[in-house]
Coordinates of C-alpha atoms in Angstrom, one line a residue:
C1 CA 51.9 122.2 232.5
K2 CA 54.7 120.5 234.4
N3 CA 54.5 117.6 232.1
S4 CA 55.0 120.0 229.1
E5 CA 58.0 121.5 230.7
Y6 CA 59.5 118.1 231.3
L7 CA 58.8 117.0 227.8
G8 CA 60.4 120.1 226.4
S9 CA 63.5 119.7 228.5
S10 CA 63.7 116.1 227.5
I11 CA 63.6 117.1 223.8
T12 CA 66.1 119.8 224.4
T13 CA 68.4 117.4 226.2
M14 CA 68.1 114.9 223.3
N15 CA 69.1 117.5 220.8
D16 CA 72.0 118.6 222.9
D17 CA 73.2 115.0 223.3
T18 CA 73.0 114.3 219.5
G19 CA 75.0 117.4 218.8
S20 CA 76.9 116.9 215.6
N21 CA 75.3 113.5 215.1
D22 CA 72.2 114.9 213.4
V23 CA 70.1 112.2 211.6
K24 CA 69.9 112.9 207.9
E25 CA 67.4 111.8 205.4
S26 CA 70.1 109.9 203.5
D27 CA 70.7 107.8 206.5
F28 CA 67.4 106.0 206.1
V29 CA 67.2 103.0 203.8
S30 CA 64.8 103.4 200.9
D31 CA 61.9 101.1 200.6
D32 CA 63.0 100.5 197.0
A33 CA 66.6 99.4 197.8
P34 CA 67.3 95.7 197.3
V35 CA 67.5 93.6 200.4
H36 CA 70.4 91.1 200.5
S37 CA 69.8 87.7 202.0
L38 CA 71.8 84.5 202.5
P39 CA 71.6 82.0 199.5
T40 CA 69.3 79.1 200.0
P41 CA 70.8 75.5 200.1
E42 CA 69.4 74.9 196.6
E43 CA 71.3 78.0 195.3
V44 CA 74.5 76.8 197.0
R45 CA 74.2 73.4 195.4
T46 CA 73.4 74.9 192.0
N47 CA 76.4 77.3 192.1
A48 CA 78.7 74.4 193.3
A49 CA 77.4 72.3 190.4
I50 CA 78.1 75.1 187.9
R51 CA 81.6 75.7 189.2
S52 CA 82.3 71.9 189.2
S53 CA 81.0 71.7 185.6
E54 CA 83.2 74.6 184.5
S55 CA 86.2 73.1 186.2
G56 CA 85.6 69.7 184.7
S57 CA 85.1 71.2 181.2
A58 CA 88.4 73.1 181.5
E59 CA 90.2 69.9 182.7
R60 CA 88.8 68.0 179.7
E61 CA 89.9 70.8 177.3
T62 CA 93.4 70.6 178.8
R63 CA 93.5 66.8 178.4
A64 CA 92.3 67.1 174.9
R65 CA 95.0 69.7 174.1
H66 CA 97.7 67.4 175.6
R67 CA 96.3 64.4 173.7
N68 CA 96.3 66.3 170.4
R69 CA 99.8 67.5 171.0
K70 CA 101.0 63.9 171.6
L71 CA 99.2 62.7 168.5
G72 CA 100.9 65.5 166.5
I73 CA 104.3 64.6 167.8
C74 CA 103.7 60.9 167.1
G75 CA 102.5 61.7 163.6
A76 CA 105.6 63.8 163.0
I77 CA 107.9 61.0 164.2
L78 CA 106.2 58.5 162.0
C79 CA 106.5 60.8 159.0
A80 CA 110.2 61.3 159.7
L81 CA 110.7 57.5 160.0
G82 CA 108.9 56.9 156.8
L83 CA 111.0 59.5 155.0
I84 CA 114.2 58.0 156.4
I85 CA 113.2 54.5 155.4
S86 CA 112.2 55.6 151.9
L87 CA 115.4 57.5 151.5
S88 CA 117.5 54.5 152.7
I89 CA 115.8 52.2 150.3
F90 CA 116.3 54.7 147.5
L91 CA 120.0 55.2 148.3
S92 CA 120.5 51.4 148.7
D93 CA 119.0 50.7 145.3
R94 CA 121.0 53.4 143.8
G95 CA 124.2 52.2 145.5
T96 CA 123.5 48.6 144.3
S97 CA 122.9 49.8 140.7
S98 CA 126.0 51.9 140.8
K99 CA 128.1 49.0 142.1
D100 CA 126.7 46.7 139.4
E101 CA 127.6 49.2 136.7
E102 CA 131.1 49.7 138.1
D103 CA 131.6 45.9 138.3
A104 CA 130.5 45.5 134.7
L105 CA 133.2 48.1 133.7
R106 CA 135.8 46.4 135.9
E107 CA 135.0 43.0 134.3
G108 CA 135.5 44.4 130.8
W109 CA 138.8 46.0 131.8
A110 CA 140.0 42.9 133.5
K111 CA 139.1 40.6 130.6
S112 CA 140.7 42.9 128.1
F113 CA 143.9 43.1 130.2
L114 CA 144.2 39.3 131.0
L115 CA 143.5 38.2 127.4
K116 CA 146.6 40.1 126.3
D117 CA 148.7 37.7 128.4
P118 CA 149.5 34.6 126.2
L119 CA 149.1 32.0 128.8
I120 CA 146.3 33.5 130.9
G121 CA 144.4 34.6 127.8
T122 CA 144.5 31.1 126.3
A123 CA 143.3 29.6 129.5
L124 CA 140.4 32.0 129.7
E125 CA 139.4 31.3 126.1
D126 CA 139.7 27.5 126.4
N127 CA 137.7 27.2 129.7
G128 CA 134.1 28.0 130.6
E129 CA 133.0 30.6 133.1
D130 CA 132.8 28.0 135.9
S131 CA 136.5 27.2 135.6
P132 CA 139.0 28.4 138.2
H133 CA 140.4 30.9 135.7
W134 CA 137.1 32.8 135.3
R135 CA 136.2 32.4 139.0
A136 CA 139.6 34.0 139.9
M137 CA 138.9 36.9 137.5
N138 CA 135.4 37.4 138.8
W139 CA 136.5 37.4 142.4
L140 CA 139.1 40.1 141.7
V141 CA 136.5 42.1 139.8
R142 CA 133.5 41.8 142.2
D143 CA 134.3 40.2 145.6
D144 CA 137.9 41.3 146.4
P145 CA 137.6 43.5 149.5
L146 CA 140.8 45.3 148.4
R147 CA 139.0 46.5 145.2
M148 CA 142.4 46.6 143.4
K149 CA 142.5 49.0 140.5
I150 CA 142.2 47.2 137.2
P151 CA 145.3 47.9 135.1
R152 CA 144.7 49.2 131.6
N153 CA 148.1 48.3 130.2
S154 CA 151.0 45.9 130.9
E155 CA 153.2 48.6 132.5
N156 CA 151.5 48.5 135.9
G157 CA 149.9 45.1 135.9
E158 CA 152.4 43.0 137.8
E159 CA 150.6 43.3 141.2
F160 CA 147.3 42.5 139.5
I161 CA 148.8 39.4 137.8
Q162 CA 150.3 38.2 141.1
R163 CA 147.0 38.5 142.9
Y164 CA 145.2 36.8 140.0
I165 CA 147.7 33.8 140.0
L166 CA 147.4 33.3 143.8
T167 CA 143.6 33.5 143.5
L168 CA 143.7 31.0 140.6
L169 CA 145.8 28.7 142.8
Y170 CA 143.2 28.9 145.6
F171 CA 140.3 28.0 143.3
S172 CA 142.3 25.3 141.4
T173 CA 143.3 23.5 144.6
E174 CA 139.9 23.9 146.3
G175 CA 141.2 26.4 148.9
E176 CA 138.0 26.3 150.8
N177 CA 139.0 22.8 151.9
W178 CA 142.5 23.8 153.1
N179 CA 143.2 23.2 156.8
N180 CA 144.3 26.8 157.0
D181 CA 143.4 29.5 154.5
M182 CA 146.8 31.3 154.9
R183 CA 144.7 34.5 154.6
F184 CA 144.1 33.9 151.0
L185 CA 141.2 35.9 149.5
T186 CA 141.3 38.5 152.2
K187 CA 141.7 42.3 152.1
A188 CA 145.4 41.8 153.0
D189 CA 148.1 42.7 150.4
T190 CA 149.0 39.7 148.2
C191 CA 152.4 39.4 149.8
D192 CA 150.7 39.0 153.2
W193 CA 148.7 36.0 152.1
N194 CA 150.6 33.7 154.4
R195 CA 150.9 32.6 158.1
R196 CA 153.8 31.7 160.3
F197 CA 154.0 28.3 161.9
A198 CA 156.5 26.8 164.3
D199 CA 157.5 23.1 164.4
G200 CA 158.4 21.1 167.5
S201 CA 161.9 22.5 167.4
E202 CA 160.5 26.1 167.4
N203 CA 161.6 26.6 163.8
I204 CA 159.5 29.2 162.1
F205 CA 158.0 28.5 158.7
I206 CA 156.0 30.8 156.4
L207 CA 153.2 28.9 154.7
G208 CA 151.6 30.7 151.7
A209 CA 153.1 33.4 149.6
R210 CA 156.7 34.6 150.2
C211 CA 157.8 37.9 148.7
E212 CA 160.9 39.8 148.1
N213 CA 160.6 43.5 147.1
N214 CA 156.9 43.0 146.7
V215 CA 157.4 40.2 144.2
V216 CA 156.2 36.7 145.0
K217 CA 159.2 34.4 145.0
Q218 CA 157.8 31.3 146.7
I219 CA 154.4 29.7 147.4
W220 CA 154.2 26.9 149.9
I221 CA 150.8 25.3 150.3
P222 CA 150.6 22.2 152.4
M223 CA 148.0 19.9 150.9
V224 CA 147.6 17.6 153.9

């Protein structure tokens, strides 16, 4: 009987101590609930391998995208260079063709104009195309850097005649063998086909063409 009283008081005391902390059915873990445990070493290695594989695959895809981008840029540059080269060749051929056509017209105009002069026309008719007369005309038509306009009548042909005569002088006297070219057959104006020289007494001499009012008055060509 004493033991029963003690047990009852003990239970009563436990209930008093728990108070508001009553144990509920929901506080118990169900037998069907999953139990979480630490991964095994094999699972850790497997997961690490999967992550490494995924990382490596992403890195390879990134490198592939960069490589494809570089290849695309290189291809675009090569295409642009090919287009530029093709266009340059086309324009060069077109420019050469245009110059040949223009030179053919200039030759016809020059020949027609020079043949009207009694002395020059006779010399052109009596000499072959390798003669100094024809070489002078061809130089004026094709090779003169000045590209002087070919006169179509005698009213404005004095400058052309002067340049032709000095060019004829150059070819007739083998000007390529002169000790000094006096600026003949250059882009300079015909009246500037000369050079200034000083002797031992410091006297100044003009060798080549000397002009007054743009008209050649004197030509001094040292032959030695």
